[in-house]
Amino acid sequence: MIGGLFIYNHKGEVLISRVYRDDIGRHAVDAFRVNVIHARQQVRSPVTNIARTSFFHVKRSNIWLAAVTKQNVNAAMVFEFLYKMCDVMAAYFGKISEENIKNNFVLIYELLDEILDFGYPQNSETGALKTFITQQGIKGQHQTKEEQSQITSQVTGQIGWRREGIKYRRNELFLDVLESVNLLMSPQGQVLSAHVSGRVVMKSYLSGMPECKFGMNDKIVIDKAGKGGVTDDVAKSTTGKQSIAIDDCTFNQCVRLSKFDSERSISFIPPDGEYELMRYRTTKDIILPFRVIPLVREVGRTKLEVKVVIKSNFKPSLLAQKIEVRIPTPLNTSGVQVICMKGKAKYKASENAIVWKIKRMAGMKESQISAEIELLPTNDKKKWARPPISMNFEVPFAPSGLKVRYLKVFESKLNYSDHDVIKWVRYIGRSGIYETRC
Amino acid sequence: MLCFHVCAGEIFELKAELNSDKKEKKKEAVKKVIASMTVGKDVSALFPDVVNCMQTDNLELKKLVYLYLMNYAKSQPDMAIMAVNTFVKDCEDPNPLIRALAVRTMGCIRVDKITEYLCEPLRKCLKDEDPYVRKTAAVCVAKLHDINAQLVEDQGFLDTLKDLISDSNPMVVANAVAALSEIAESHPNSNLLDLNPQSINKLLTALNECTEWGQIFILDCLANYAPRDDRESQSICERVTPRLSHANSAVVLSAVKVLMKFMEMLPKDLDYYGTLLKKLAPPLVTLLSAEPELQYVALRNINLIVQKRPEILKHEMKVFFVKYNDPIYVKLEKLDIMIRLASQANIAQVLAELKEYATEVDVDFVRKAVRAIGRCAIKVEQSAERCVSTLLDLIQTKVNYVVQEAIVVIKDIFRKYPNKYESVIATLCENLDSLDEPEARAAMIWIVGEYAERIDNADELLESFLEGFHDESTQVQLQLLTAIVKLFLKKPTETQELVQQVLSLATQDSDNPDLRDRGYIYWRLLSTDPVAAKEVVLAEKPLISEETDLIEPTLLEELICHIGTLASVYHKPPSAFVEGSRGVMHKRLPARTGSPDVGTIAGGSGTETAPSIIPSQGDLLGDLLNLDLAPPTTTGPPPPTSGMQMGGMDLLGGGLDSLVGSPMPPRHASGLVPWHSSVDDLCPQVWLPAMKAKGLEISGTFARRAGVIQMELTLTNKAMSVMTDFAIQFNRNSFGLAPAGPLQVLSPLSPNQTIEVSLPLSTVGPVMKMEPLNNLQVAVKNNIDVFYFSCQYPISMLFVEDGKMERQVFLATWKDIPNENESQFQIKDCHLNSDAASNKLQASNIFTIAKRTVEGQDMLYMSIKLSNGIWVLAELRVQTGNPNYTVSTEDGWGTTGGAVDSPSCVYVVCGSCYEV
């Protein structure tokens, strides 16, 4: 199991050091600094073995978190824990920065004592932790016996993510379907790989212990429903069009997985506040919101001509926002002239790229940029690697085609029904890694 | 560690603050102490003052003091005792959070005196009414066990811990499982985690209810269970599959581990088996959208899974395409998996990608991409041509490391497809000057030597390398030596001077024993028998195949049992990086037969499937016992071993090494069984001394009875504990010997007991030429471990009863056999007349076909038939009154091609008759 956990600043100074196991000596903390943080080359692996001691590290801005062990631990678990640790810290004091860590070091030690016992991760849900580890000193001494046992049963219980007795005057929930669409396209316009990874993020402000059921246009569910009734092929094909094939999905721990496995229904008691309900991935019938058509021509040894056309490919009534096209330029670029039809384009020498920004663009439109790149002559034998042209954007629909069908709320003990809950749904499609080779 | 010495003034100030009456000030002071501690300052001098702050009802202050205690108690054991009272008192506190805190902290203080006091509070806390306290106490047992294992056993905590597996609270169950698993690891033979269907059921129920971390503990524990039959393993799989949709990647990977392991037991024709295979792919792909560090862990594991079960991800090639912004460690792993998944169906796409990668910036990545193109050519024959042209394109870029890498892989392509792509040699030769890495230079030299007859200026090229011979690395020197000898054999007239030059450089001016030895071998070969030299040096090389870079099967099986863990990230067994006894236990996949006995091998079934590559490194013999689990990977003639891959392209292995210094003529060298040792073969020999086999001693001998070959084994238990579950398996051998039935050890072998077993052998097993010819590598397994030994059997055992050849056939054959297949030697001091000898030989299935007497010499003509159908004909001349026999033998048909070396047979036979 995890033998110890260290947090360093970018210089390699120790901000937090907590050792859980006797086999981790005093030198471990320095070994990591010397061999990884101060290493000359770029880090080649997130797992490093130094003198039979294994170090796992993640970086958040310029802060290093390292877990250390001498045993054959579950590596996936260690990384999941380190991410969780970052989430918990962020939930307590915001951004993970040297200053915040220094200011909250007592709190961090307290958290580390609670969520990692002898190197075994324990309940690390912030909802539960916040009931008894607070920044304003401990509530402990003022709690009644009932309150205390309520805390412990929540921390250890089946519904460790939600406490009892939550009350809201207005029962309200927000559903955000956030998708990132990823594309790798060949210069000829052939899709090499494309997938959507989506998340359903929910903000729930509901009283009591509500039982929720979430439904979407999942092809398997809809086909099953179609088969149940007396339907003909026509009906099936019409519903089939609106449904999407989900390659795979994963759920927050509040979702009953065995129920999903047997009935494919998503039912759960939600945590209070904001959390991620599910993640999913689709690869079939993805709507690619933009198409990038590059044209690069080398004119002699000292000049490049680049022309890039982008086409928006969605309903004309919808507007894409925050569009940015990044066209890489060779390292030996000496000057660039750009002409674009829409938006603004600039050559950024420090980033070796032409950055073309368009605030808004409606569907089924087309725009174009052309640039002349002057090159300095070099003796470098190696050809320019031509990195792909990448793109960023945001569109108000789900590129996967996912639709929320319902989110039902049942709370039998309190007297509010599904109709009384105010529900909001929003779809946002963003670019993930959206690249076209040129 | 950077130890800052805190100045006395600072300590003094803190001391004053710690003893302040004001709570707030106290707390601030303790905070300052902890802050100093964190950055490595030594604040142990404040121990008594800090401990004094412990008795407080302020929980935050208490926690800080505890943190300090955990750090310094070990260095100040006597002072730490001061804290015991408070701990014991806190364990009785009405607030469960405080009770748990006390027991959690006490467990972390590794001071004997404190642990003594810990027992009573711990016992109470294990049975506390509050689950939070119980789950903390469960982990505390593991802590205590780490400090004092004996104490834990004496106090009966292990039983209490076992009871907690049935606790009503899922988190208590999870922590108890985690603690027990850890304790069990340091007691490999204990029955601590005695998992049975009932307890498994409880774990599976808790699995649905506990935290994500608890689910990981439970799944990792489940993976160690051996289901009784395929039905039980199916029902466990069914209850584990929902975990594949968990958001936590570690839960997913641990579930994958359980499924991969238990799947081994499911019959392949079962519908469920197919369903399960399909269910595994999507979650594995989803892992690739996790954060990069987790992607890395996932990819290392997928690499194993793809080798074990390629069918799972065979359609998912695209998800492994490298993204421009992937961290380098993710890129390299993806590339590896791409090659493993490459097949005829997707090769075009893969090649297009690889070509793209070869123009990237990172040198390591580019090299690997180039190498990958070569591996594709070897793996997918249809793509070879395209791969070669891609490589040529890359060579044209003139980027130094790309060119070198390309040449190294082209050499392998030549090996795989001889006489197909040699037209590119000219292009390669153009780049000779730019090669500065040993591997590339060696590859190029190999190519020049191998195709010397097609390269007009081969001698000039090689000569140019010779100038700086002593500055080259060993790899290049060896290659250069071999290449020049090859050149000489192909174009002897022009290159005599060159070869003499290189031989003298290698033998006289070099300190490297390998180089010198190889030089001497060539020299002697060339000077004694140029024809033989040609046969040896220019021998046909075995083809190389793509399997060479696969993980060795036994290791792969073990790593599959460790999916998700560090072992699977390093691709090394835990024993390679874990100190002490922990985690050193070797894990194995269950056998498909449905029998719960892990690793049982039925003698019969083992012989059915061809084993995969036997690594040349002796210590990797491990896969012997897992023959029936290994995929049938062998294609065609003897697969190459890794030894052949590296450097020694001319196969100057085995046979020739024994040549130097041996007085025997080379033809007799291999497979020669000396007279005396063959005699010894007949009395029982100790094959496996007890010292090497954890107390198991094995001695034995071979015999042929009523046409059946028997291996007679004597097993002696010299250990202290009972041995059970014996099984035996042979490695492939020259005559396909294999057990015809299981090893019949019916009752357990108690200490100091000896048992004799007779194992019938068949000759229908897989064949591989051994060195010496009659060598047999055996693996014996019992409940303790698996042991390997090798022994030599008398060839006479293989002479079959119907070995009497028709007279006419004999005569015709004798004439047909070319002279070079004949060998002659004398048997000394044999005081038998020809008839008696003939009778004795007949008892060993050596049949006399004819006898004639010429000039007082009896000439006996005899035939022998080996179990693999090879005939050996012999002539035995006996001079009456002279105790020396002359034997000349001829291989049947003259086509045995080295599979059997006839002289040795007669040696053995005569040896045995002499003995009789």
PDB file of N, CA, C and O in Angstrom, chain B residues 113-137:
ATOM      1  N   LYS B 113       6.624  -0.618  23.953  1.00  0.00           N
ATOM      2  CA  LYS B 113       5.885  -0.410  25.196  1.00  0.00           C
ATOM      3  C   LYS B 113       4.477   0.095  24.916  1.00  0.00           C
ATOM      4  O   LYS B 113       3.536  -0.211  25.648  1.00  0.00           O
ATOM      5  N   ILE B 114       4.365   0.872  23.865  1.00  0.00           N
ATOM      6  CA  ILE B 114       3.034   1.396  23.553  1.00  0.00           C
ATOM      7  C   ILE B 114       2.160   0.308  22.947  1.00  0.00           C
ATOM      8  O   ILE B 114       0.970   0.195  23.247  1.00  0.00           O
ATOM      9  N   THR B 115       2.759  -0.530  22.091  1.00  0.00           N
ATOM     10  CA  THR B 115       1.943  -1.576  21.471  1.00  0.00           C
ATOM     11  C   THR B 115       1.355  -2.518  22.517  1.00  0.00           C
ATOM     12  O   THR B 115       0.250  -3.010  22.349  1.00  0.00           O
ATOM     13  N   GLU B 116       2.099  -2.756  23.585  1.00  0.00           N
ATOM     14  CA  GLU B 116       1.546  -3.607  24.649  1.00  0.00           C
ATOM     15  C   GLU B 116       0.225  -3.037  25.173  1.00  0.00           C
ATOM     16  O   GLU B 116      -0.745  -3.751  25.358  1.00  0.00           O
ATOM     17  N   TYR B 117       0.260  -1.727  25.359  1.00  0.00           N
ATOM     18  CA  TYR B 117      -0.956  -1.083  25.894  1.00  0.00           C
ATOM     19  C   TYR B 117      -2.068  -1.005  24.857  1.00  0.00           C
ATOM     20  O   TYR B 117      -3.201  -0.739  25.175  1.00  0.00           O
ATOM     21  N   LEU B 118      -1.691  -1.199  23.620  1.00  0.00           N
ATOM     22  CA  LEU B 118      -2.663  -1.049  22.543  1.00  0.00           C
ATOM     23  C   LEU B 118      -3.663  -2.207  22.504  1.00  0.00           C
ATOM     24  O   LEU B 118      -4.810  -2.050  22.096  1.00  0.00           O
ATOM     25  N   CYS B 119      -3.223  -3.392  22.974  1.00  0.00           N
ATOM     26  CA  CYS B 119      -4.026  -4.595  22.775  1.00  0.00           C
ATOM     27  C   CYS B 119      -5.449  -4.478  23.323  1.00  0.00           C
ATOM     28  O   CYS B 119      -6.413  -4.761  22.618  1.00  0.00           O
ATOM     29  N   GLU B 120      -5.564  -4.058  24.582  1.00  0.00           N
ATOM     30  CA  GLU B 120      -6.902  -4.014  25.177  1.00  0.00           C
ATOM     31  C   GLU B 120      -7.826  -3.034  24.462  1.00  0.00           C
ATOM     32  O   GLU B 120      -8.919  -3.404  24.039  1.00  0.00           O
ATOM     33  N   PRO B 121      -7.370  -1.774  24.292  1.00  0.00           N
ATOM     34  CA  PRO B 121      -8.250  -0.839  23.551  1.00  0.00           C
ATOM     35  C   PRO B 121      -8.595  -1.358  22.159  1.00  0.00           C
ATOM     36  O   PRO B 121      -9.740  -1.232  21.718  1.00  0.00           O
ATOM     37  N   LEU B 122      -7.635  -1.983  21.498  1.00  0.00           N
ATOM     38  CA  LEU B 122      -7.891  -2.464  20.140  1.00  0.00           C
ATOM     39  C   LEU B 122      -8.974  -3.540  20.149  1.00  0.00           C
ATOM     40  O   LEU B 122      -9.877  -3.546  19.315  1.00  0.00           O
ATOM     41  N   ARG B 123      -8.884  -4.430  21.137  1.00  0.00           N
ATOM     42  CA  ARG B 123      -9.877  -5.497  21.224  1.00  0.00           C
ATOM     43  C   ARG B 123     -11.280  -4.906  21.358  1.00  0.00           C
ATOM     44  O   ARG B 123     -12.224  -5.348  20.705  1.00  0.00           O
ATOM     45  N   LYS B 124     -11.367  -3.866  22.206  1.00  0.00           N
ATOM     46  CA  LYS B 124     -12.678  -3.222  22.392  1.00  0.00           C
ATOM     47  C   LYS B 124     -13.140  -2.548  21.106  1.00  0.00           C
ATOM     48  O   LYS B 124     -14.293  -2.655  20.707  1.00  0.00           O
ATOM     49  N   CYS B 125     -12.197  -1.857  20.474  1.00  0.00           N
ATOM     50  CA  CYS B 125     -12.579  -1.094  19.275  1.00  0.00           C
ATOM     51  C   CYS B 125     -13.001  -2.005  18.133  1.00  0.00           C
ATOM     52  O   CYS B 125     -13.828  -1.636  17.310  1.00  0.00           O
ATOM     53  N   LEU B 126     -12.427  -3.221  18.089  1.00  0.00           N
ATOM     54  CA  LEU B 126     -12.813  -4.148  17.019  1.00  0.00           C
ATOM     55  C   LEU B 126     -14.284  -4.547  17.159  1.00  0.00           C
ATOM     56  O   LEU B 126     -14.915  -4.994  16.215  1.00  0.00           O
ATOM     57  N   LYS B 127     -14.790  -4.423  18.397  1.00  0.00           N
ATOM     58  CA  LYS B 127     -16.184  -4.800  18.619  1.00  0.00           C
ATOM     59  C   LYS B 127     -17.031  -3.588  18.953  1.00  0.00           C
ATOM     60  O   LYS B 127     -18.116  -3.719  19.505  1.00  0.00           O
ATOM     61  N   ASP B 128     -16.534  -2.417  18.645  1.00  0.00           N
ATOM     62  CA  ASP B 128     -17.237  -1.179  18.959  1.00  0.00           C
ATOM     63  C   ASP B 128     -18.597  -1.158  18.268  1.00  0.00           C
ATOM     64  O   ASP B 128     -18.796  -1.772  17.232  1.00  0.00           O
ATOM     65  N   GLU B 129     -19.533  -0.431  18.881  1.00  0.00           N
ATOM     66  CA  GLU B 129     -20.860  -0.360  18.267  1.00  0.00           C
ATOM     67  C   GLU B 129     -20.841   0.519  17.021  1.00  0.00           C
ATOM     68  O   GLU B 129     -21.675   0.380  16.140  1.00  0.00           O
ATOM     69  N   ASP B 130     -19.859   1.416  16.959  1.00  0.00           N
ATOM     70  CA  ASP B 130     -19.841   2.343  15.833  1.00  0.00           C
ATOM     71  C   ASP B 130     -18.981   1.804  14.680  1.00  0.00           C
ATOM     72  O   ASP B 130     -17.819   1.444  14.884  1.00  0.00           O
ATOM     73  N   PRO B 131     -19.548   1.757  13.472  1.00  0.00           N
ATOM     74  CA  PRO B 131     -18.795   1.188  12.343  1.00  0.00           C
ATOM     75  C   PRO B 131     -17.526   1.973  12.020  1.00  0.00           C
ATOM     76  O   PRO B 131     -16.537   1.402  11.579  1.00  0.00           O
ATOM     77  N   TYR B 132     -17.548   3.275  12.282  1.00  0.00           N
ATOM     78  CA  TYR B 132     -16.368   4.086  11.987  1.00  0.00           C
ATOM     79  C   TYR B 132     -15.180   3.627  12.827  1.00  0.00           C
ATOM     80  O   TYR B 132     -14.047   3.555  12.356  1.00  0.00           O
ATOM     81  N   VAL B 133     -15.459   3.285  14.073  1.00  0.00           N
ATOM     82  CA  VAL B 133     -14.396   2.801  14.953  1.00  0.00           C
ATOM     83  C   VAL B 133     -13.943   1.415  14.508  1.00  0.00           C
ATOM     84  O   VAL B 133     -12.748   1.129  14.451  1.00  0.00           O
ATOM     85  N   ARG B 134     -14.905   0.566  14.144  1.00  0.00           N
ATOM     86  CA  ARG B 134     -14.551  -0.798  13.723  1.00  0.00           C
ATOM     87  C   ARG B 134     -13.682  -0.780  12.460  1.00  0.00           C
ATOM     88  O   ARG B 134     -12.696  -1.498  12.361  1.00  0.00           O
ATOM     89  N   LYS B 135     -14.060   0.070  11.507  1.00  0.00           N
ATOM     90  CA  LYS B 135     -13.274   0.066  10.253  1.00  0.00           C
ATOM     91  C   LYS B 135     -11.856   0.572  10.512  1.00  0.00           C
ATOM     92  O   LYS B 135     -10.906   0.148   9.872  1.00  0.00           O
ATOM     93  N   THR B 136     -11.713   1.484  11.482  1.00  0.00           N
ATOM     94  CA  THR B 136     -10.376   1.961  11.816  1.00  0.00           C
ATOM     95  C   THR B 136      -9.585   0.887  12.556  1.00  0.00           C
ATOM     96  O   THR B 136      -8.399   0.685  12.297  1.00  0.00           O
ATOM     97  N   ALA B 137     -10.277   0.177  13.444  1.00  0.00           N
ATOM     98  CA  ALA B 137      -9.611  -0.878  14.222  1.00  0.00           C
ATOM     99  C   ALA B 137      -9.131  -2.002  13.311  1.00  0.00           C
ATOM    100  O   ALA B 137      -8.069  -2.581  13.530  1.00  0.00           O
TER     101      ALA B 137
END
